XYZ file of C-alpha atoms in Angstrom:
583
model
C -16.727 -15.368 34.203
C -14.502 -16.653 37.214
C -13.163 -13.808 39.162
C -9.508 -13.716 40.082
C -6.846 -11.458 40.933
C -5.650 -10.699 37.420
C -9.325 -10.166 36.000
C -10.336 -8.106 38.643
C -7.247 -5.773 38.289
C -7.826 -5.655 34.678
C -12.013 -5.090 34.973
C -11.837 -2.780 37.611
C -9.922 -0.003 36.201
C -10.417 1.912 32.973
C -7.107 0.675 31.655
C -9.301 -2.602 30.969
C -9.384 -1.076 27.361
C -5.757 -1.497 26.768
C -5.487 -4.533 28.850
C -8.676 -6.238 26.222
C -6.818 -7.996 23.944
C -3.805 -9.588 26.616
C -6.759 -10.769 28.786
C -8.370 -12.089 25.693
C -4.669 -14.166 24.908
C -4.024 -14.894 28.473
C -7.579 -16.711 29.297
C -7.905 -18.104 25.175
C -9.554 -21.538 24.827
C -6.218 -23.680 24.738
C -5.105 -22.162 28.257
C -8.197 -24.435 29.753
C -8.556 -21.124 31.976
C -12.401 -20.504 30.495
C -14.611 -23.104 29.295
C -15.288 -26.853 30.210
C -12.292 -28.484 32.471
C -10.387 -31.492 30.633
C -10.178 -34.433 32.253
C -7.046 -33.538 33.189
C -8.074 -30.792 35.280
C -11.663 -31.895 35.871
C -12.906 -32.347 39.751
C -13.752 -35.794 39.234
C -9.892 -36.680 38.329
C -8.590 -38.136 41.771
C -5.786 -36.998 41.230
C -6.956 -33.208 41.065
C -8.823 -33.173 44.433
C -7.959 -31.961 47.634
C -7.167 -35.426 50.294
C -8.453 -32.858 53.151
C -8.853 -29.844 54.717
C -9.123 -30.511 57.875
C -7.336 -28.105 60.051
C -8.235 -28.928 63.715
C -4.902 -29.834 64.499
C -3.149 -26.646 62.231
C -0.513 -24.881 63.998
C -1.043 -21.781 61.474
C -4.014 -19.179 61.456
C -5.323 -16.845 58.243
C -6.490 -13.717 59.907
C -7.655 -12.392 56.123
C -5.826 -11.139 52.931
C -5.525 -8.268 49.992
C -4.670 -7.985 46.647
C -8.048 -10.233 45.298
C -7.183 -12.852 47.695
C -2.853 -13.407 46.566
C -2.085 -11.854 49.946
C -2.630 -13.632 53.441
C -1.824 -12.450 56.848
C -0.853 -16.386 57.650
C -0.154 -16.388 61.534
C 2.755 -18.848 63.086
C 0.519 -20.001 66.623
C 3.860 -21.908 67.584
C 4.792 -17.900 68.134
C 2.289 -16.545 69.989
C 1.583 -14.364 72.333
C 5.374 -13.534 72.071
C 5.399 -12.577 68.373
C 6.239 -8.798 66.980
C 4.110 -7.590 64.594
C 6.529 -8.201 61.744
C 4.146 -7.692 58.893
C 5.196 -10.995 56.936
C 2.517 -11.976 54.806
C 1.718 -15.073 52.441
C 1.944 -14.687 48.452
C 0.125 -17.240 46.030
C -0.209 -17.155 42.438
C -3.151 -15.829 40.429
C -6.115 -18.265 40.726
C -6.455 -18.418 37.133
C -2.850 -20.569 37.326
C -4.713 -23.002 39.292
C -6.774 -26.514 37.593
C -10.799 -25.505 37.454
C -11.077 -28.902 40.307
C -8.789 -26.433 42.290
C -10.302 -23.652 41.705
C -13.765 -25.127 42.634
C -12.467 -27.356 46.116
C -10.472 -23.996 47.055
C -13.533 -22.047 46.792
C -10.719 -19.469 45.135
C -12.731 -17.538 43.146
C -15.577 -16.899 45.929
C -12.898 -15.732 48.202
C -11.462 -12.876 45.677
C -13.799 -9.998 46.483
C -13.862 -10.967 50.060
C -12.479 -8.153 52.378
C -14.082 -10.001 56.171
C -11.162 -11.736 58.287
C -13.880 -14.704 59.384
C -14.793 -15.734 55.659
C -11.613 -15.951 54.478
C -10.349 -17.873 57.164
C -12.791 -20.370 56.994
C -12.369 -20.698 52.934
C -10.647 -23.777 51.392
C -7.643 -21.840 50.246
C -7.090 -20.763 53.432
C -7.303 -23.779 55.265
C -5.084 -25.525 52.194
C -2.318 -22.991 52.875
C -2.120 -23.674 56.643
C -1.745 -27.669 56.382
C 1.101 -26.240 53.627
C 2.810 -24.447 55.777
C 2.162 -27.405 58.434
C 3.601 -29.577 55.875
C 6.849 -27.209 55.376
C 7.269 -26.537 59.284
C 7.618 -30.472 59.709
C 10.032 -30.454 56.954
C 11.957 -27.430 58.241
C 12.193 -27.557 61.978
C 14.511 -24.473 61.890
C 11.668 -22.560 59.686
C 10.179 -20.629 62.700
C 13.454 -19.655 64.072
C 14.570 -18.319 60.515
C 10.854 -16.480 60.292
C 11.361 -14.785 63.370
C 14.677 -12.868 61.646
C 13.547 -12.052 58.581
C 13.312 -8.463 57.858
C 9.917 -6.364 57.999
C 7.463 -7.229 55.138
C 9.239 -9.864 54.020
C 7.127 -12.489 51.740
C 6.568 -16.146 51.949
C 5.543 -17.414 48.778
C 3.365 -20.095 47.280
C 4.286 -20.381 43.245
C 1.966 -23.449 42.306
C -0.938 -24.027 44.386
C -1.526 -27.920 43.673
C -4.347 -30.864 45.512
C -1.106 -32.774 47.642
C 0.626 -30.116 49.947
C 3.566 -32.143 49.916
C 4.402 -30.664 46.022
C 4.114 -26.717 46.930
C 7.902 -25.371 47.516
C 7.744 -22.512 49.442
C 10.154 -19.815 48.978
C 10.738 -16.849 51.092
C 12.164 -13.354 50.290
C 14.554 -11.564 52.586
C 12.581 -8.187 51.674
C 14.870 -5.357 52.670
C 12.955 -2.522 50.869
C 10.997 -1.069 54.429
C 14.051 -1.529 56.437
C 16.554 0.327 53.978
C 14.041 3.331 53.435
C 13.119 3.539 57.171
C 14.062 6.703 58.422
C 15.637 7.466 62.031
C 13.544 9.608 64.851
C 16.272 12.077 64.750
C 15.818 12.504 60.750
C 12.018 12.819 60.660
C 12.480 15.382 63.689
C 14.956 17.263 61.526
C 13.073 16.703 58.250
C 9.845 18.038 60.304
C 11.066 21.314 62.439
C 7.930 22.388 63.220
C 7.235 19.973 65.103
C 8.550 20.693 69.128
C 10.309 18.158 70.317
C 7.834 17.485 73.612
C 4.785 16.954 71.269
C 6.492 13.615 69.827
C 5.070 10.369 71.334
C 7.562 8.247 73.539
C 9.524 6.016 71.053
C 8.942 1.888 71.618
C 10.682 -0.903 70.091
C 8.812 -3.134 67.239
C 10.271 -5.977 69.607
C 8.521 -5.042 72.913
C 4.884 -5.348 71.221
C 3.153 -8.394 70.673
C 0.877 -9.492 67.498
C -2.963 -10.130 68.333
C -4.481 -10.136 65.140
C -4.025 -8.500 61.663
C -6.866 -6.374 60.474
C -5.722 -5.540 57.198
C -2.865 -4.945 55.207
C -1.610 -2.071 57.087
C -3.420 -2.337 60.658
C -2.565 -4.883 63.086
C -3.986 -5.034 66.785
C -1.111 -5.764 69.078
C -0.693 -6.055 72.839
C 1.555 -3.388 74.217
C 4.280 -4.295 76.764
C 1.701 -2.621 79.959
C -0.882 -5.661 78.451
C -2.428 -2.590 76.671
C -4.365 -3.305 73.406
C -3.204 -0.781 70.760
C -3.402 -0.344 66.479
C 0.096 -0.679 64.884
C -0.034 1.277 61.970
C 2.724 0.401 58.728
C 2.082 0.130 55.661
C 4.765 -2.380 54.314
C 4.158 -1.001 50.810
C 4.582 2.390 51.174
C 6.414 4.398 53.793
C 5.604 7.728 52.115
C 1.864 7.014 53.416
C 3.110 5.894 57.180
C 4.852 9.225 57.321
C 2.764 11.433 56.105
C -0.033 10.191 58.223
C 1.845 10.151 61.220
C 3.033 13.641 60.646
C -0.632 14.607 60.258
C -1.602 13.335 63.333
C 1.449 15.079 65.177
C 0.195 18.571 63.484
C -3.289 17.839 63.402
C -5.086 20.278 66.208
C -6.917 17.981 68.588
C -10.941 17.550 67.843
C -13.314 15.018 69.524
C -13.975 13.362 66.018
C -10.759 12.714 64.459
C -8.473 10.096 65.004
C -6.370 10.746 68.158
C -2.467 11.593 68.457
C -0.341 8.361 68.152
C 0.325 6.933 71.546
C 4.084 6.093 70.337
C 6.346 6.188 67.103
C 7.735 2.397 66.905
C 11.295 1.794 65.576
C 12.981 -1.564 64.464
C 16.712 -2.202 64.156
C 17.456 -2.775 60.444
C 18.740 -5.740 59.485
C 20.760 -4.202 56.652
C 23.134 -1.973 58.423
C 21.835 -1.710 61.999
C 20.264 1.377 62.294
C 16.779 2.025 63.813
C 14.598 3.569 62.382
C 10.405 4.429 62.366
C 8.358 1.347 60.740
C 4.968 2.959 62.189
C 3.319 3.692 65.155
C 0.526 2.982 67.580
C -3.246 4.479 67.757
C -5.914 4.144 70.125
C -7.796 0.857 69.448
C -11.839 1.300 69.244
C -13.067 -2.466 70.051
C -16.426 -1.422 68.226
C -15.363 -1.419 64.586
C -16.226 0.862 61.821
C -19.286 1.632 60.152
C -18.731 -0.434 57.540
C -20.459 -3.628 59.369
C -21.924 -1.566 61.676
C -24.588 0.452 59.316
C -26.113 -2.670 57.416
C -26.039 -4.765 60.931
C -28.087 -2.428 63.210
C -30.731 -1.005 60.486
C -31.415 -4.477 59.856
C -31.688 -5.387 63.515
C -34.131 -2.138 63.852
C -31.070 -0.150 66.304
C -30.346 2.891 63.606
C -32.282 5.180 64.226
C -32.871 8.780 62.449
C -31.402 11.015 65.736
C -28.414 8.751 65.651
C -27.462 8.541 61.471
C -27.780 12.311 62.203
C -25.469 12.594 64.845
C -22.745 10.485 63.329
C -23.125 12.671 59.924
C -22.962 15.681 61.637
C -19.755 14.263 63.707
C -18.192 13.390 60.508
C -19.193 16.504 59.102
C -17.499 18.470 61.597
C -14.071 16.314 61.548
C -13.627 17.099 57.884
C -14.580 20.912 58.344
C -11.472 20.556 61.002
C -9.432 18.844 58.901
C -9.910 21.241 55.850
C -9.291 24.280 58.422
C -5.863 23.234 59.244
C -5.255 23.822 55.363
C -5.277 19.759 54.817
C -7.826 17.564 52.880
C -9.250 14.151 53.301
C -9.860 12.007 50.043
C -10.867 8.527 51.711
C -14.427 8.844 53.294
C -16.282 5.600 53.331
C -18.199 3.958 56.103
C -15.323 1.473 56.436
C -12.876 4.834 57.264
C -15.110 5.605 60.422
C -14.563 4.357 63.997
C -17.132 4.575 66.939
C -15.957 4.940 70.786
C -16.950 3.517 73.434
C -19.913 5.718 73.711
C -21.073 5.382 69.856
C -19.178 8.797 68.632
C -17.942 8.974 65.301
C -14.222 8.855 64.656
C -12.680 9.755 61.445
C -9.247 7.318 60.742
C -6.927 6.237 57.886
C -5.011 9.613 56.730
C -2.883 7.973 54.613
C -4.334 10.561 51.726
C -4.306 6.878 48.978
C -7.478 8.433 47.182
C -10.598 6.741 47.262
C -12.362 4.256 45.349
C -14.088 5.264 41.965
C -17.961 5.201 43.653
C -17.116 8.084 45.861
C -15.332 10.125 43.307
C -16.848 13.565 42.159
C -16.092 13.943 38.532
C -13.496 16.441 38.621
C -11.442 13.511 40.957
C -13.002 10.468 38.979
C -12.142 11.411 35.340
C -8.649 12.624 36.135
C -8.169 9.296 38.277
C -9.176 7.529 34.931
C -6.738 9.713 32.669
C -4.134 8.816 35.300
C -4.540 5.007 34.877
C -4.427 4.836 31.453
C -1.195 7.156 31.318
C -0.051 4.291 33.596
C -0.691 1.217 31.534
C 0.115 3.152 27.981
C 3.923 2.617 27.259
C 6.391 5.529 26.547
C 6.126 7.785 24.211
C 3.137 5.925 22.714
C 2.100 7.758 19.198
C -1.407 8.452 18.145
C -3.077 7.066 20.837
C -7.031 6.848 21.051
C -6.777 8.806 24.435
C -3.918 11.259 23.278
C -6.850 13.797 24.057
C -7.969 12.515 27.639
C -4.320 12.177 28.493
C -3.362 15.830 27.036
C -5.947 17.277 28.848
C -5.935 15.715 32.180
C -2.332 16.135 32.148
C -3.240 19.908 33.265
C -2.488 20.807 36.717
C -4.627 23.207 38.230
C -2.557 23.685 41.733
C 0.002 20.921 42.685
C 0.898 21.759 46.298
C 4.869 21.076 47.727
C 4.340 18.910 50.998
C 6.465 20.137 53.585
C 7.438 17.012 54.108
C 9.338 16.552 50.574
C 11.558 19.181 49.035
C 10.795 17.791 45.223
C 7.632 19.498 42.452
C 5.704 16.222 42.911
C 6.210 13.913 45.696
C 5.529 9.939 46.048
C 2.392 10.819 48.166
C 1.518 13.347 45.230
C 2.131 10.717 42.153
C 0.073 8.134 44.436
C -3.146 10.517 44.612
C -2.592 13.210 42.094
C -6.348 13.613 40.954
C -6.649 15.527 44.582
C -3.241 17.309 44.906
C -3.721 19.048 41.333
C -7.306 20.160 42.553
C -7.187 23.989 43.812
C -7.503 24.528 47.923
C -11.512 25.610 47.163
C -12.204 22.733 44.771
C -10.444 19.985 47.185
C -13.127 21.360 49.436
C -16.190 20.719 46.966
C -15.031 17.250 46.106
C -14.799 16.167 50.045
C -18.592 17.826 49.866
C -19.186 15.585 47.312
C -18.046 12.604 49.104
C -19.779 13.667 52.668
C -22.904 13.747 50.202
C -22.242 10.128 49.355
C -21.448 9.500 52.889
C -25.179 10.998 54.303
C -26.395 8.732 51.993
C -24.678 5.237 53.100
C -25.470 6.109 56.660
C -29.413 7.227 55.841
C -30.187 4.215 53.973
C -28.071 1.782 56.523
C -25.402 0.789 53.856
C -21.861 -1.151 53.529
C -21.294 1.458 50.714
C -22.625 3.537 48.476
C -22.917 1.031 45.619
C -21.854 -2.744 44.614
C -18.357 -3.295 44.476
C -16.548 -5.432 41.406
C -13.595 -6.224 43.716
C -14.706 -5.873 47.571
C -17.608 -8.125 48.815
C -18.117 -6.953 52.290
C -20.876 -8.899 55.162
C -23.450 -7.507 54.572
C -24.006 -6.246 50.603
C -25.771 -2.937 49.790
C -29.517 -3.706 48.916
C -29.414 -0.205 47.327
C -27.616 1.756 45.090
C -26.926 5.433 44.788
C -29.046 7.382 43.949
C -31.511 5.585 44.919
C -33.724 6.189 48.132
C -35.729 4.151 49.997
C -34.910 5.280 54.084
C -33.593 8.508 53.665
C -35.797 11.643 55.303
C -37.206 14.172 52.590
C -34.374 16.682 54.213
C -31.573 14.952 54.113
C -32.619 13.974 50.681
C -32.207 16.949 49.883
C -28.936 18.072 51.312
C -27.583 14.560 49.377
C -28.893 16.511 46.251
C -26.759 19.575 47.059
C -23.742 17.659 48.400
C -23.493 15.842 45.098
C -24.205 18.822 42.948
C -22.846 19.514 39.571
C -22.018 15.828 39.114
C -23.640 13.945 35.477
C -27.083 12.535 35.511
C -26.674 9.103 37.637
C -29.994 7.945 36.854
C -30.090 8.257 32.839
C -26.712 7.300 33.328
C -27.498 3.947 34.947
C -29.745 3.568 32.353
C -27.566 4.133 29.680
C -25.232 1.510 30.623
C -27.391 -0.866 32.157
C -26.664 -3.193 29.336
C -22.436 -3.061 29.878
C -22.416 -2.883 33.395
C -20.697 -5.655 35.282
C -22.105 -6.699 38.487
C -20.497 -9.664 40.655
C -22.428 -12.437 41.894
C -20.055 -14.501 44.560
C -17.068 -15.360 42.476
C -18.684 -14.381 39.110
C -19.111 -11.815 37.067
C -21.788 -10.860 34.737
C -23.198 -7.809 32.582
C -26.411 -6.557 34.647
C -29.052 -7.519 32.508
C -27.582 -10.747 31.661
C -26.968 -12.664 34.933
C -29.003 -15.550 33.548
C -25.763 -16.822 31.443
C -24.229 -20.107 31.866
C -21.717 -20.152 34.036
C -18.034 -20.822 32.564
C -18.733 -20.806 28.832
C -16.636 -19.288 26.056
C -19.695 -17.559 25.229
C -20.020 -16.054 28.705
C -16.558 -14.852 28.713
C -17.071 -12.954 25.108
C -20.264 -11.625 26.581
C -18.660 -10.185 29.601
C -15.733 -8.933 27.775
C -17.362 -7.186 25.185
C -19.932 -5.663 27.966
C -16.518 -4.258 29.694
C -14.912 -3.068 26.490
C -18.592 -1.188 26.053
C -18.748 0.241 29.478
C -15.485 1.563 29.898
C -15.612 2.894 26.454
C -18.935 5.021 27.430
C -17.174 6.349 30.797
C -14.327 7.014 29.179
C -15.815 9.198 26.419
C -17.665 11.161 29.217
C -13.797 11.535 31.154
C -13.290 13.415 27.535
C -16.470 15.109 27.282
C -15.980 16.829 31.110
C -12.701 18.241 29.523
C -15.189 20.508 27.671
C -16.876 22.172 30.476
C -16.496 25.717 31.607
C -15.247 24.237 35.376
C -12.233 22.352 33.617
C -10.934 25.321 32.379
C -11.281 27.483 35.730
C -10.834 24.678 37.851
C -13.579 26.172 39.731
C -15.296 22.496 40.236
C -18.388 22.255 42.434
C -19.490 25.892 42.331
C -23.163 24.328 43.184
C -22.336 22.595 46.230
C -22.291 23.870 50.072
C -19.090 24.296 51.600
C -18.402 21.912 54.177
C -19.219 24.442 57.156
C -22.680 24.919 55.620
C -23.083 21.346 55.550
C -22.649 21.287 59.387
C -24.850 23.921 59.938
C -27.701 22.050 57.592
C -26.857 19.166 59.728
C -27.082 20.969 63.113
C -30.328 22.624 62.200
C -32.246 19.160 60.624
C -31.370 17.929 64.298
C -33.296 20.487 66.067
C -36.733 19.136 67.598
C -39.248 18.737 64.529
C -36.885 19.478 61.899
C -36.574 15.865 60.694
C -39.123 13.687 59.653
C -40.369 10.716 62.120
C -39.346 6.951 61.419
């Protein structure tokens, strides 16, 4: 089956068992979505291909995208070097809207899962959208003028994707909704007394940076008014997450392996009413990347070796024992969330406290994450439900902290990420034990992540899966094995579902054992839909079985694991001379 936005955010997610039968109705035979093309959208219809895609001559750049590929960061070059980073990105419909010639010419569905700036730039989508917007700017000579004074976050938007550029309109939305909710330095000060006034960073104007490159939906490298290269930090969605990072960073006590005060809080005058306000602020920029690419590149190149995984677990190790001091938490650890310096020293980044991905979930996090999505997709007041017990159940705090920064029970930040906040202070702990386990384990065996992803195809693909080892020392083995204690049996698990699971394959997806299956039948769909409808249906009836176990009811989860000091310690003593085994 063809990936796309709307399958992946259906497939991805247990809420895939209420979303079945719509995806079954949306993607039916008569759509021409699944199955054979017509002639009428077949590839060898001239009038369904693609004239070129030659961009030599483009005056637009795609520096990558988000949201399964419906989201570019689409880059005016007429503007550079003098344009702010006004986090304006590029909207397109779901690739199931477009013809199967598209589709295939667009490479659309290969470029779904794909989270690496360089491949999507060099897709066929990509390059179609610039000689669009080349197409539009010709038409609109007053277009980069009007872009320039559009609010922050505003959209450009591609509804119908079609082979002649000349026939996509593109629309733009004024999007007021960061500007109207930004809040003014002297607010957050007054909002945040405990903060002294001479620890706050110097205060710079959006307008006196300039846009290198965006990195991802919230992180853009920009050039700093001194020629300095810096991170702008905003995310355009969600101002709850700018803040509270930034006010986490402000509080945070300093520590060689967490991310390092802001350099600046950066304000924009609002459009809508004038006043200036706090739309992020700048970080130190590490030129080396995270450990995402890193890992996979250098134990294939034969560079990774055993002293230095060590030393960047134990670095990591020590930031979150830090961070958990101060009476905070972490909830996003993945090799992607970790920076190295100029001399190769871990750095721990990205406290926007979203949650993390299911793979790196303990159970006590996972299956409440799960309860939480299908609360979300089940309308009101919905009677007699199948999952009136997982809801009922998971619906039981155990300790749902006030931020300071919020005067409300539950705050945005809290909603967003609620399978941590409702975790007591002592379990919080255990489940970021958990994830260091998970952690140990990427860096050991020289992984992207700790298994496959559905939705996020990174550059180099993990040639294992947890928990399986094939480079990881006997020790650390072991302290994996107590990091990820108390957790369900992953290997007769596997097993178990072996037959439902869905792995991705480029821009397919099939069940695991099946990967054999022709490509865009109406068999193949049923196959993989059914195989879904199986799998989520197993993990959800273990989400309900946990609710049965003594730790639900105490909330004591993880009694089994270290805490995370011990884990440094473990660490600290494994590096001593003849502790760990020899490559």
């Amino acid at each position: 089956m063809e990936l796309s936005h709307l399958i992946i955010d259906a497939i991805w997610r247990p809420s895939f068992v209420l979303k079945y039968q719509e995806l079954q109705d949306h993607l039916q035979p008569s759509t021409g979505r699944v199955g054979p093309a017509s002639w009428d959208s077949s590839f060898l219809n001239p009038r369904n291909r693609v004239e070129t895609l030659d961009t030599t001559s483009s005056r637009w750049r795609v520096d990558g995208a988000t949201i399964c590929g419906t989201c570019l960061y689409t880059i005016p070059l007429d503007l550079l070097p003098n344009l702010p980073p006004l986090g304006i990105s590029l909207y397109i419909s779901d690739q199931t809207e477009y013809t199967a010639a598209l589709r295939q010419s667009l490479d659309a569905c290969t470029g779904v899962p794909l989270r690496d700036g360089n491949a999507i730039s060099r897709l066929g989508l990509a390059r179609h959208l610039c000689r669009a917007l080349d197409h539009h700017c010709a038409q609109n000579v007053q277009f980069l003028e009007q872009y320039l004074n559009l609010p922050f976050g505003s959209k450009l938007i591609f509804e119908d994707i079609t082979p002649d550029v000349a026939d996509m309109r593109l629309d733009v939305e004024r999007d007021y909704h960061v500007e109207t909710n930004m809040r003014t330095f002297q607010s957050l000060q007054r909002m945040w007394p405990d903060i002294a006034p001479e620890l706050w960073p110097p205060i710079l104007d959006l307008n006196s940076l300039r846009l290198v490159r965006q990195l991802n939906e919230a992180v853009m490298l920009v050039e700093t008014a001194g020629q300095e290269l810096a991170i702008f930090k905003s995310a355009t969605s969600s101002l709850h997450h700018t803040y509270h990072e930034l006010r986490f960073l402000l509080t945070c006590p300093p520590h060689p392996h967490v991310m390092p005060r802001p350099l600046a809080v950066v304000t924009k005058r609002s459009l809508f009413g004038g006043k200036h306000g706090i739309v992020g602020f700048l970080l130190k920029y590490f030129p080396s990347g995270s450990l995402r690419d890193i890992l996979p590149a250098r134990q294939r190149a034969g560079t990774l070796s055993s002293s230095i995984k060590l030393r960047w677990c134990r670095q990591v190790a020590s930031a979150l024992a830090h961070v958990h001091k101060t009476g905070a938490f972490y909830s996003d650890l993945r090799p992607d969330n970790v920076l190295l310096d100029c001399e190769e020293n871990a750095v721990l980044c990205d406290f926007e406290q979203r949650g993390n991905w299911y793979e790196w979930c303990a159970p006590e996090v996972l299956y409440r994450q799960y309860a939480e999505n299908i609360r979300a997709r089940l309308p009101d007041r919905v009677i007699n439900s199948p999952y009136d017990r997982l809801l009922r159940g998971y619906a039981q705090v155990h300790s749902l902290s006030t931020s300071a920064c919020y005067t409300s029970a539950e705050n945005p930040l809290e909603t967003r990420n609620r399978a941590w906040y409702a975790l007591p202070p002592t379990a919080r702990e255990k489940a970021a034990v958990y994830t260091l386990g998970l952690f140990i384990y990427s860096v050991f065996e020289g992984l992207s992540n700790v298994c496959r992803n559905v939705a996020n195809q990174f550059p180099i693909e993990p040639e294992v899966e947890f928990p399986t080892f094939q480079k990881t020392p006997q020790a650390i083995m072991g302290l994996i094995q107590d990091c990820t204690a108390d957790t369900p049996d992953w290997q007769s698990a596997r097993l178990q579902s072996e037959q439902s699971r869905i792995v991705r394959m480029n821009g397919l997806v099939y069940p695991e054992a099946q990967i054999d299956l022709e490509r865009d039948t109406h068999a193949t769909f049923e196959t993989v839909m059914d195989a879904l409808l199986r799998f989520w249906s197993v993990e959800l009836a273990r989400a309900e079985k946990f609710l049965d176990s003594p730790e639900w009811e105490t909330g004591d989860f993880g009694a089994n694991r270290p805490s995370l000091r011990e884990v440094v310690n473990a660490l600290e003593q494994l590096g001593k001379p003849k502790r760990m085994d020899q490559e």
